CSV table of C-alpha atoms in Angstrom, one decimal:
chain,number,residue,atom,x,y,z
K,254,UNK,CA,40.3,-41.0,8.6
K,255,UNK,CA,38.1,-43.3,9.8
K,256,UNK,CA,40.4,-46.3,9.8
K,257,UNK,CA,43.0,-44.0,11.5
K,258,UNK,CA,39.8,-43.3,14.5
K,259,UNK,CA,39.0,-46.8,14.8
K,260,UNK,CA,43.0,-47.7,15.5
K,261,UNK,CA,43.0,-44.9,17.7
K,262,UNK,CA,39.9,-46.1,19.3
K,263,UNK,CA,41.4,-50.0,20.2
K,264,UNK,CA,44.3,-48.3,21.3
K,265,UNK,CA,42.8,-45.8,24.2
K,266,UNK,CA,39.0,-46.0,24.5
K,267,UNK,CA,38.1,-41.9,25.0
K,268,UNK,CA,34.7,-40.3,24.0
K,269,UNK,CA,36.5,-37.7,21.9
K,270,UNK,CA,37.6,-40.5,19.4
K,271,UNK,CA,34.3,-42.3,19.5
K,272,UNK,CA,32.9,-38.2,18.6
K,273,UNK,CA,35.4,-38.3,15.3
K,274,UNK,CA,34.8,-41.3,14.4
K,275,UNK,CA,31.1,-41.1,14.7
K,276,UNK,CA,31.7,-37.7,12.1
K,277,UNK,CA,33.6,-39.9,9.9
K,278,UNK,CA,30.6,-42.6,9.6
K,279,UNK,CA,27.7,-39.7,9.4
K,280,UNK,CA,29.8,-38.0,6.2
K,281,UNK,CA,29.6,-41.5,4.5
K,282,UNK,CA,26.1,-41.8,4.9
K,283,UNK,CA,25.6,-44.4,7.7
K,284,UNK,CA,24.1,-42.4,10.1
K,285,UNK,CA,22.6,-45.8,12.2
K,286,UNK,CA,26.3,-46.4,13.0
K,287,UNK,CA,27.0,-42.6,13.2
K,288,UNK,CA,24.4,-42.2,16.3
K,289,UNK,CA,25.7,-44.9,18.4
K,290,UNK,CA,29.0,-43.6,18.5
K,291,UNK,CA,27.8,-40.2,19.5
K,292,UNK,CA,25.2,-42.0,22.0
K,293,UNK,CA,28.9,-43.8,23.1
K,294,UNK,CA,30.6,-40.4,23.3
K,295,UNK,CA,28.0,-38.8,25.2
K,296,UNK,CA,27.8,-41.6,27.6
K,297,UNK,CA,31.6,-41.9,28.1
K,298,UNK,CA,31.8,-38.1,28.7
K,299,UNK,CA,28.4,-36.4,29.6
K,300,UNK,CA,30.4,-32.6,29.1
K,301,UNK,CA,31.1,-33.4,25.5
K,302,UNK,CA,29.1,-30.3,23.5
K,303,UNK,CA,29.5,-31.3,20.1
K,304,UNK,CA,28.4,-35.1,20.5
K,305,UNK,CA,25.4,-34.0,22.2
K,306,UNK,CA,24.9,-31.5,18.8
K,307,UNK,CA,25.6,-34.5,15.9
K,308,UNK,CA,23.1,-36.7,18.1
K,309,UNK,CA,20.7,-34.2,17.8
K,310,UNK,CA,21.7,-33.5,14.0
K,311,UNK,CA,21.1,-37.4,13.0
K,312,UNK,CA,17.9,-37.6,15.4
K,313,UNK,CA,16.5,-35.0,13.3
K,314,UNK,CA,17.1,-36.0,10.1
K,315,UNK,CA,15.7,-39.8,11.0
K,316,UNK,CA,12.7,-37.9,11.9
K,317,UNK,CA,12.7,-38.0,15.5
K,318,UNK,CA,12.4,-34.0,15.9
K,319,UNK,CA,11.6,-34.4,20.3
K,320,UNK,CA,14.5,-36.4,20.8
K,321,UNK,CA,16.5,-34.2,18.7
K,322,UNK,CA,15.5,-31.2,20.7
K,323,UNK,CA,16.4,-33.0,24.1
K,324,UNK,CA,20.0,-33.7,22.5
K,325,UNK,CA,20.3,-29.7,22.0
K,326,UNK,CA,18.9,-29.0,24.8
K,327,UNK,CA,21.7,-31.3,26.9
K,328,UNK,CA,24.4,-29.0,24.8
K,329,UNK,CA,23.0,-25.7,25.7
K,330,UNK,CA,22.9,-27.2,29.2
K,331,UNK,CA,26.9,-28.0,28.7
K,332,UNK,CA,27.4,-24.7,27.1
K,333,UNK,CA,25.0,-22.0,27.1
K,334,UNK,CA,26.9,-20.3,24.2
K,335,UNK,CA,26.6,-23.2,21.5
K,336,UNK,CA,25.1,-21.6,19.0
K,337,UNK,CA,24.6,-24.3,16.5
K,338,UNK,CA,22.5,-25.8,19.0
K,339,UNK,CA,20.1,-22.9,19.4
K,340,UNK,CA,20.1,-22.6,15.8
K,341,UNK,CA,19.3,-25.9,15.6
K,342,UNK,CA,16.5,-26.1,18.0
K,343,UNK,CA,15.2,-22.9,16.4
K,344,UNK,CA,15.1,-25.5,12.8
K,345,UNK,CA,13.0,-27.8,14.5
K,346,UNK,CA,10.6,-25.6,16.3
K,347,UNK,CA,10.1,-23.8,13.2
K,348,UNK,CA,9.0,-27.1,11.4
K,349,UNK,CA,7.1,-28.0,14.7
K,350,UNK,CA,4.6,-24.9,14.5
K,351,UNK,CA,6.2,-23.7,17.8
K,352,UNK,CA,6.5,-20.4,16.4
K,353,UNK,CA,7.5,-18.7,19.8
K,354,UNK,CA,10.4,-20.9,21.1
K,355,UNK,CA,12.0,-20.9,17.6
K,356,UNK,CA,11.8,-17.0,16.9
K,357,UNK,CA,13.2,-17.2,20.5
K,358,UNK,CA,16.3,-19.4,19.4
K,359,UNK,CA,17.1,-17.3,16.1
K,360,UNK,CA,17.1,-14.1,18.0
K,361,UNK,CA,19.7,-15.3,20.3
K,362,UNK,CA,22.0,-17.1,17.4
K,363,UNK,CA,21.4,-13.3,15.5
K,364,UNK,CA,22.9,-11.6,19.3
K,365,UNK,CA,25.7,-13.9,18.4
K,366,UNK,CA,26.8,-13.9,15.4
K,367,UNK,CA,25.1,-11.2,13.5
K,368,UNK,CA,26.3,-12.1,10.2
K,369,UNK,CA,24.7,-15.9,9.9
K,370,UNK,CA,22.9,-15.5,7.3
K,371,UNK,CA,20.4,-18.8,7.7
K,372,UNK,CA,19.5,-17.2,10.9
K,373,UNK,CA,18.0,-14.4,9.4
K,374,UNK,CA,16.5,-16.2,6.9
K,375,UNK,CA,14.9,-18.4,9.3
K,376,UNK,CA,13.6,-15.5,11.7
K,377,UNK,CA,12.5,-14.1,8.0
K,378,UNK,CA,10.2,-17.0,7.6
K,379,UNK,CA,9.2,-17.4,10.9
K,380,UNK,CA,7.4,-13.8,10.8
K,381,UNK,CA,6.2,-14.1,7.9
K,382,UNK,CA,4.4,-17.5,9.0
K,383,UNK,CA,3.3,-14.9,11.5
K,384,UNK,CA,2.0,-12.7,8.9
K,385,UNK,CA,4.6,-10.4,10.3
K,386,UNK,CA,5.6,-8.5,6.6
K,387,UNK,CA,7.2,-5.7,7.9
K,388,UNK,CA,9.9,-8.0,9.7
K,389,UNK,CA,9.9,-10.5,7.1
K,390,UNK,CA,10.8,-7.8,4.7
K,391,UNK,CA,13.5,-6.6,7.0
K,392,UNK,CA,15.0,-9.6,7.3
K,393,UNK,CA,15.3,-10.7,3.8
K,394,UNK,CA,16.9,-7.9,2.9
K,395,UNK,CA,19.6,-8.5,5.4
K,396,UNK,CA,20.1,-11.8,4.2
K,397,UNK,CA,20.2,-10.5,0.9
K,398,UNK,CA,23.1,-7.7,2.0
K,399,UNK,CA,24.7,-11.2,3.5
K,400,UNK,CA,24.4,-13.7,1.3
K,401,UNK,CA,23.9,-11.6,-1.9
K,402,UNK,CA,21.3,-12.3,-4.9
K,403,UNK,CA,18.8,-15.9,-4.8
K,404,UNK,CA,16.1,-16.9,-7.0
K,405,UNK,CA,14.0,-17.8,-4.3
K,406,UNK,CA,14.7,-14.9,-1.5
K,407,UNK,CA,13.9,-12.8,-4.1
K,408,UNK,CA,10.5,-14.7,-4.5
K,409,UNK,CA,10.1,-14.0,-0.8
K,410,UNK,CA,11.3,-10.7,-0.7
K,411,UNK,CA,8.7,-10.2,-3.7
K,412,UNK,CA,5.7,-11.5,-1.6
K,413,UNK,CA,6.6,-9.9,1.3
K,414,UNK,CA,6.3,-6.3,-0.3
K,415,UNK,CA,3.2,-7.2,-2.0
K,416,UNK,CA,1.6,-7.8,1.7
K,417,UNK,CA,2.7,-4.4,2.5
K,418,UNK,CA,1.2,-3.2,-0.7
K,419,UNK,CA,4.3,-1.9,-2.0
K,420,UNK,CA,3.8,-2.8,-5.3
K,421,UNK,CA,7.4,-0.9,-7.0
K,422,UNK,CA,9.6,-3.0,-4.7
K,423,UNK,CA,7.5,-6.4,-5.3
K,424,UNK,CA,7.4,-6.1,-8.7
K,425,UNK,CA,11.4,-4.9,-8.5
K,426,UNK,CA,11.7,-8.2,-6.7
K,427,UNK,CA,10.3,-10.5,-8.7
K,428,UNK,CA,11.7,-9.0,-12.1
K,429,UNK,CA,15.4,-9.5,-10.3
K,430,UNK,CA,14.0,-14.0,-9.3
K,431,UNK,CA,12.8,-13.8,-13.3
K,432,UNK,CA,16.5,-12.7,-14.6
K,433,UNK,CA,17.9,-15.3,-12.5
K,434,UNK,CA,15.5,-18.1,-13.5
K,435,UNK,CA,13.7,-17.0,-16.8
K,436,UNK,CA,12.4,-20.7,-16.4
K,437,UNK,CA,10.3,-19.2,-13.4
K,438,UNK,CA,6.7,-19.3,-14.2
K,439,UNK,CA,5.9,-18.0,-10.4
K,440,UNK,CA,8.0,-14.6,-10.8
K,441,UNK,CA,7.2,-13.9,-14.7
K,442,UNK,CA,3.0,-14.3,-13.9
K,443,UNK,CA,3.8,-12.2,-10.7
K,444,UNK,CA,5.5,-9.3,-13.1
K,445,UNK,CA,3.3,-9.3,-15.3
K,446,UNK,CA,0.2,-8.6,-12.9
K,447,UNK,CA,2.0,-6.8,-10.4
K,448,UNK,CA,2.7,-4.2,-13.8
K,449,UNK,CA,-1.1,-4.2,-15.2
K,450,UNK,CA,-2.3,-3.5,-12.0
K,451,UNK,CA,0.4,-0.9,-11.7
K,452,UNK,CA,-0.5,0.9,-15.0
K,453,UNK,CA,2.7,-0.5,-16.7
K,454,UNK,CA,1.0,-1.8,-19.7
K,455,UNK,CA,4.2,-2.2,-21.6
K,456,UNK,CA,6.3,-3.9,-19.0
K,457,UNK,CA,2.9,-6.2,-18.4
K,458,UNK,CA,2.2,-6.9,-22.6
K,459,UNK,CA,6.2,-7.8,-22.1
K,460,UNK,CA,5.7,-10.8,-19.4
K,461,UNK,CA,2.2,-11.7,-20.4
K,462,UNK,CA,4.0,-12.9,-23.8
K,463,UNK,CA,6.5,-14.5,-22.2
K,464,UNK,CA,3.8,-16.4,-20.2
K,465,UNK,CA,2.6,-17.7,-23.6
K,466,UNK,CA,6.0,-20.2,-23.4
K,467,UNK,CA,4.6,-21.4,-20.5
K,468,UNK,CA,1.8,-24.5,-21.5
K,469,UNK,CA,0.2,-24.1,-17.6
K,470,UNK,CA,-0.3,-19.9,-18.3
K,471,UNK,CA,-1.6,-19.7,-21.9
K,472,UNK,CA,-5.1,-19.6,-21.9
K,473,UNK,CA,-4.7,-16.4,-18.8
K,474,UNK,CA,-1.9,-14.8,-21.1
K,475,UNK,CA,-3.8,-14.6,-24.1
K,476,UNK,CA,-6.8,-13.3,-22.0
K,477,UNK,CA,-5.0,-10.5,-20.5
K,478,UNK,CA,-3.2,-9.5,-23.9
K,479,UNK,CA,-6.7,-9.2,-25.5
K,480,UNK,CA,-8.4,-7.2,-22.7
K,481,UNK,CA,-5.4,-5.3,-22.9
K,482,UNK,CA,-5.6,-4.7,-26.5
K,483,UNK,CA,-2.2,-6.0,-27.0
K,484,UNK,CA,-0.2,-8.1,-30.2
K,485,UNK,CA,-0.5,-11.9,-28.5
K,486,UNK,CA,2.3,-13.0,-31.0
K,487,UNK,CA,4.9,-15.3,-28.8
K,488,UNK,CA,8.0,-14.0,-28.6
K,489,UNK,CA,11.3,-16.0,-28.7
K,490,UNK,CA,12.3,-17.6,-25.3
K,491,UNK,CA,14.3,-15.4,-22.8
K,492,UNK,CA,17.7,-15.7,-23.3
K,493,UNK,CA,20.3,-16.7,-20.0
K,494,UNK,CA,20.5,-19.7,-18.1
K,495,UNK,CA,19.3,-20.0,-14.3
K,496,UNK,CA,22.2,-17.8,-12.0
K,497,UNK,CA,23.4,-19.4,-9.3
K,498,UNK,CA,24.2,-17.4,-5.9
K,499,UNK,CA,27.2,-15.7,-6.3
K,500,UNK,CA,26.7,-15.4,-10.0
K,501,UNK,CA,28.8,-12.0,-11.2
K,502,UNK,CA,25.8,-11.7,-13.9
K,503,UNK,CA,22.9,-11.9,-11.3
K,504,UNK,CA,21.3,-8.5,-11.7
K,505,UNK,CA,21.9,-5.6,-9.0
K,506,UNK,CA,19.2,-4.4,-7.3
K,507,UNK,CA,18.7,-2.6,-3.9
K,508,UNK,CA,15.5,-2.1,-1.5
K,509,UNK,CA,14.5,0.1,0.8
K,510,UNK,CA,12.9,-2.3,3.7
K,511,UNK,CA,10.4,-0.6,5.9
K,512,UNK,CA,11.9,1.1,9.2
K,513,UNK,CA,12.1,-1.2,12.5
K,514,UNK,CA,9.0,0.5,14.7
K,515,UNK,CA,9.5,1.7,17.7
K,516,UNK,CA,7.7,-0.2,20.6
K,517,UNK,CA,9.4,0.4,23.7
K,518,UNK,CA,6.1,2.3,25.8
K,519,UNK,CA,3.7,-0.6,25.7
K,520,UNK,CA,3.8,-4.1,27.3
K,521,UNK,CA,5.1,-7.3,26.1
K,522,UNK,CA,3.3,-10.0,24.6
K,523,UNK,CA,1.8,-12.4,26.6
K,524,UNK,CA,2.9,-16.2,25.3
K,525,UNK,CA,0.1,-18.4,24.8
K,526,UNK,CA,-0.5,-21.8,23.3
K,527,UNK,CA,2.6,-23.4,21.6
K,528,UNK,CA,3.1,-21.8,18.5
K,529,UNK,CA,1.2,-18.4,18.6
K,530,UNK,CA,2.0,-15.3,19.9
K,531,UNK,CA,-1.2,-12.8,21.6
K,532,UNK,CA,-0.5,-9.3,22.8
K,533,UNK,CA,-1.3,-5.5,22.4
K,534,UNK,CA,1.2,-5.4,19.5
K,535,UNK,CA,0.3,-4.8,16.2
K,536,UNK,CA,1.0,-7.8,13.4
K,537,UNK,CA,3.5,-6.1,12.2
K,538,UNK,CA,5.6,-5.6,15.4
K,539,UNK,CA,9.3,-7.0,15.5
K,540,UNK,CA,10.0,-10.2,17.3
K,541,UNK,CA,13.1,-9.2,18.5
K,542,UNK,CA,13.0,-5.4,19.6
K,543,UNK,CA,10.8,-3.6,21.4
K,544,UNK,CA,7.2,-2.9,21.6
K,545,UNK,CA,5.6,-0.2,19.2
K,546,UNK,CA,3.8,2.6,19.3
K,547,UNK,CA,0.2,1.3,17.5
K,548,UNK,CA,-0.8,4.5,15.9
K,549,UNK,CA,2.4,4.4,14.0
K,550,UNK,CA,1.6,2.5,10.9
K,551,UNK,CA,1.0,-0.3,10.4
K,552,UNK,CA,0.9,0.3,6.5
K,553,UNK,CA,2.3,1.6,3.4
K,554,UNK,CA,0.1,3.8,1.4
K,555,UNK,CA,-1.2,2.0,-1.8
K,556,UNK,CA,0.6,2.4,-5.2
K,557,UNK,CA,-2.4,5.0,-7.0
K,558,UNK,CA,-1.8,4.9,-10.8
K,559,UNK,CA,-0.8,8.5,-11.7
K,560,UNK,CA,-2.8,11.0,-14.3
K,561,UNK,CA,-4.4,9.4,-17.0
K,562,UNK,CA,-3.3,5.8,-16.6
K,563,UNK,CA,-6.6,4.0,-17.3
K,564,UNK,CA,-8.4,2.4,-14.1
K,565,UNK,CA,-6.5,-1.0,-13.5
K,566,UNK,CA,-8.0,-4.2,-14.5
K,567,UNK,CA,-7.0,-6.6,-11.7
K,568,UNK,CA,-7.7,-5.8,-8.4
K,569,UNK,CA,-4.6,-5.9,-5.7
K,570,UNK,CA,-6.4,-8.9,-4.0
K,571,UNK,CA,-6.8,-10.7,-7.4
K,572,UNK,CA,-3.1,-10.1,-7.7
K,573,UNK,CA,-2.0,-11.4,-4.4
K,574,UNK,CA,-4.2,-14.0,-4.9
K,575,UNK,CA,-3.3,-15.2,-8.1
K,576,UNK,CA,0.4,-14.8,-6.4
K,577,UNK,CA,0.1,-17.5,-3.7
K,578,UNK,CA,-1.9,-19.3,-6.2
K,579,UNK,CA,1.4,-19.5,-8.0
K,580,UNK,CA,3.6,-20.1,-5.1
K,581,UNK,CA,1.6,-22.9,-3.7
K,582,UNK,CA,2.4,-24.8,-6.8
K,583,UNK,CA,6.5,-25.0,-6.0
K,584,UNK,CA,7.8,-26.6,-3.0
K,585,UNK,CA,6.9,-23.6,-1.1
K,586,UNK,CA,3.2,-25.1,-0.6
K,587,UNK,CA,4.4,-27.6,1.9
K,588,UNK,CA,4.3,-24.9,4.5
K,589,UNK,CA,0.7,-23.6,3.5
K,590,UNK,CA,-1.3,-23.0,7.0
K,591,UNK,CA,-4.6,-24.8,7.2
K,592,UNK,CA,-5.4,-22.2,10.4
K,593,UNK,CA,-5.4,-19.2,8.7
K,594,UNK,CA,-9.1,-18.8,7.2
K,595,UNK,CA,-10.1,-19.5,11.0
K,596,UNK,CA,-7.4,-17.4,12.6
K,597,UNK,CA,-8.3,-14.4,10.2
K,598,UNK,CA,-12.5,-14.7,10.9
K,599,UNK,CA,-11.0,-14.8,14.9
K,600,UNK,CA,-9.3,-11.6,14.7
K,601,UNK,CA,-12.2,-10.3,13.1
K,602,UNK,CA,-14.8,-11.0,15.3
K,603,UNK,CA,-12.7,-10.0,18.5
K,604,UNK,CA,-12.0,-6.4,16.8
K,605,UNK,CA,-15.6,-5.9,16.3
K,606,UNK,CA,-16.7,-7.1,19.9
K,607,UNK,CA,-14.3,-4.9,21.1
K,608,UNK,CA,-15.6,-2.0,18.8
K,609,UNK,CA,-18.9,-2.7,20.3
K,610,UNK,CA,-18.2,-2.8,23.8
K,611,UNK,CA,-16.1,0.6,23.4
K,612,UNK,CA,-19.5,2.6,22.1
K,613,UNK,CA,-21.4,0.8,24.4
K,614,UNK,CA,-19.5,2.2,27.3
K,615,UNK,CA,-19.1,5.4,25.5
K,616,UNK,CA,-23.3,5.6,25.2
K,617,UNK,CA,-23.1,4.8,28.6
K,618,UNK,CA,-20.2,7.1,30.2
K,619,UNK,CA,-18.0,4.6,31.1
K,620,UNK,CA,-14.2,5.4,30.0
K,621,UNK,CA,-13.9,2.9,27.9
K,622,UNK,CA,-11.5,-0.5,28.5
K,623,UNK,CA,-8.1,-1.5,26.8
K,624,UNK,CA,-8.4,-2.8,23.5
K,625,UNK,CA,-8.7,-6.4,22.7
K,626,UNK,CA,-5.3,-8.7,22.0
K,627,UNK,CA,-4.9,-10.0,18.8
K,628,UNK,CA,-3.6,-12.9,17.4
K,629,UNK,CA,-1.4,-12.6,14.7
K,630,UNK,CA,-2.2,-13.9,11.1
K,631,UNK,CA,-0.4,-16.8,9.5
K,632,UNK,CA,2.0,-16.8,6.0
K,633,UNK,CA,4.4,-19.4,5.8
K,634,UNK,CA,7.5,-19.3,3.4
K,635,UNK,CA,9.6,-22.5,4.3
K,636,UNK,CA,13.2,-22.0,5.4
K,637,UNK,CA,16.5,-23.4,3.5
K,638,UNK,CA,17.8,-26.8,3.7
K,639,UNK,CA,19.6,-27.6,7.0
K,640,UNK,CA,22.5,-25.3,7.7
K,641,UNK,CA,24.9,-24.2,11.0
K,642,UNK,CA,26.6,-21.7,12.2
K,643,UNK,CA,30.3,-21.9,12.1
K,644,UNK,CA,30.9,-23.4,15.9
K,645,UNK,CA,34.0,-22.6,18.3
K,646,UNK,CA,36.3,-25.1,18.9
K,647,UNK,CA,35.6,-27.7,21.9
K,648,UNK,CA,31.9,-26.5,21.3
C-alpha cells in the first residue's frame, strides 16, 4: 500500500494521498516520517479532518500532549461532530489532571455514540478520580453491559462498591476479577477481607488459604486463619487459566448500580482551577445530568452482620485500606493522587467553619447563609490503553 501511495503521490501531488500514505508509515512504526506527511496534508488542505486527528494521535504518543490537543482542537474546528477527536482530547485531559474539560469531552462522545464503550470507561475513571463512586459505579456497569466481563473492570467495579460501602456487590465483584485471573493477588486478598468483615467465615478461611500460594501474603494469611480459628493447611492451586474478554467460560454476574440522582432544582457547579470541580453538589452527583436534590443520599446503608454472627475482626476502613494498599501495587498506582490527604483535611475544615458560622447566626437570630461549596475528593483508577471511536467517513 504504501508503495502504491507514494506512486500515486509523484503522479498528482494532493493532501489526501500524503494523509494515506502518512497511515501507511504510522502502522509500520515510523511515526517521525508518519507526522510529516500529516503536517504535509494538513498544510496542503487546511479542511482535511482526519490529518489534523493522526497528527494529534502521533503528537501524543511522542509525548507532546499540548500540541496534540491543538491538532484536535483544529479538527473539531473543521468538524464539530469528529468524535474521535473529542474522545481524544478527553484521553489527554484525563492524563493532564484537567478533570473538567475531559469529563466535558467524554460526555459529548457518550451523546454521540452511546454504545462506545472506552467512553464510558473513561468518564468511569474520571469520577472516580473525582471520588465520584456513585457515577463511577454507574458507569462501569455500562461498560460492563457493552463490552462484557474484564479482569480489571471488575477490579474497578469492586472498589467502587466498597466506597459506597456495599460490601455484597464488591465482594461479588472481585470474586467474578478472581475467576478470571486466579493469579490475582489484588482480588483473592480483597475476597477474603471483604467476607471476614462480612461474617462469611467460610467463604473468608476459603481465600485466606488460597493467599497462602501467594509468597507476598503469607505471613497476613496465616494470621487471619489463626485468629479465625481456622485449618491453615494450603490447599492445591486454583484450577483455570486467566479468561480473556469475550471468554464463553468467564463467569456471569449482574449488579445492581446505584440509581442516577435527581439534581435538576439546585444550581450548577461553578468551574474553578483546571482540574477540579466546586459547587453545591454533593460528591456523589453525576457529571453529566442534572443537579441533585442533597438530602437524597448520598449513601448506602452499611452491610450489619445478621443474628449471631460474631462482631467482625477487621474494620471496613482496615479493609478499604488494605484494598488500595493492594491496588497500588499493580499498574493502577501510576494514577495515585498526591492531593488527596490535603484535599480531604480542606473539605473538612470548610464543613466545620460553615457548621460554626450556621449556630453562630442561629445564637444570634440571623437566618442563617447557604452552605459552603465543596471540593470533591480524589480516587484515580487509570483508563485503558489508547482506543477510538469508530469515525465517519471523510471525518
Amino acid at each position: 500500500a504504501r508503495s502504491h501511495f507514494e506512486a500515486s503521490y509523484d503522479v498528482k501531488k494532493n493532501a489526501r494521498t500524503l494523509f494515506h500514505l502518512g497511515e501507511c508509515l504510522y502502522q509500520q512504526g515510523d511515526r517521525e516520517a508518519a507526522e510529516e506527511c500529516f503536517e504535509r496534508a494538513t498544510q496542503v488542505d487546511a479542511t482535511l479532518t482526519d490529518a489534523f486527528i493522526m497528527l494529534g494521535v502521533v503528537r501524543k504518543e511522542s509525548g507532546r500532549p499540548k500540541e496534540a490537543i491543538a491538532s484536535f482542537d483544529r479538527a473539531l474546528k473543521n468538524d464539530p461532530k469528529a468524535m474521535v477527536a473529542r474522545y481524544q482530547i478527553a484521553q489527554v485531559t484525563f492524563e493532564l489532571g484537567d478533570m473538567q474539560r475531559a469529563a466535558a469531552q467524554a460526555h459529548h462522545v457518550i451523546a454521540q455514540a452511546p454504545q462506545f464503550a472506552p467512553a464510558h470507561l473513561l468518564m468511569a475513571n474520571i469520577t472516580m478520580k473525582l471520588g465520584d463512586y456513585r457515577q463511577a459505579a454507574v458507569a462501569f456497569c455500562k461498560v460492563l453491559d457493552i463490552s462484557g466481563p474484564d479482569h480489571a473492570l471488575f477490579l474497578s467495579l469492586g472498589r467502587a462498591f466498597a466506597h459506597l460501602q456495599d460490601l455484597p456487590q464488591s465482594l461479588q465483584a472481585f470474586e467474578a476479577a478472581f475467576q478470571m485471573d486466579p493469579t490475582s493477588e489484588l482480588a483473592c486478598s480483597a475476597v477474603a477481607r471483604l467476607a471476614e468483615r462480612m461474617g462469611n467465615l467460610e467463604k473468608a478461611g476459603e481465600y485466606y488459604r488460597q493467599l497462602l500460594s501467594f509468597e507476598g501474603s503469607v505471613g497476613m494469611a496465616t494470621e487471619a486463619l489463626e485468629r479465625l480459628g481456622l485449618p491453615t493447611d494450603v490447599p492445591p492451586p486454583p484450577k483455570g487459566k486467566k479468561k480473556a474478554k469475550g471468554d464463553p467460560t468467564a463467569p456471569k454476574v449482574t449488579f445492581n448500580p446505584p440509581k442516577m440522582l435527581d439534581l435538576a432544582g439546585l444550581p450548577n457547579t461553578t468551574p474553578s482551577r483546571t482540574g477540579r470541580i466546586i459547587g453545591v453538589a454533593t460528591p456523589t452527583a453525576p457529571l453529566n445530568s442534572a443537579r441533585a436534590n442533597p438530602g437524597q443520599a448520598n449513601s448506602a446503608a452499611p452491610f450489619v452482620p445478621g443474628g449471631g454472627r460474631s462482631k467482625p475482626t477487621t474494620p471496613l476502613d482496615q479493609v478499604l485500606d488494605q484494598i488500595n494498599k493492594f491496588i497500588d501495587k499493580t499498574p493502577l498506582k501510576g494514577t495515585v493522587d498526591a492531593h488527596v490527604v490535603g484535599d480531604q483535611a480542606t473539605t473538612i475544615v470548610k464543613r466545620l467553619g460553615g457548621l460554626i458560622d450556621k449556630v453562630r447566626k442561629e445564637r444570634g437570630g440571623e437566618p442563617p447563609g447557604p452552605a459552603p461549596s465543596r471540593p470533591p475528593r480524589t480516587a484515580p483508577v487509570s483508563p485503558k490503553g489508547p482506543s477510538s471511536p469508530p469515525r465517519k467517513e471523510g471525518r
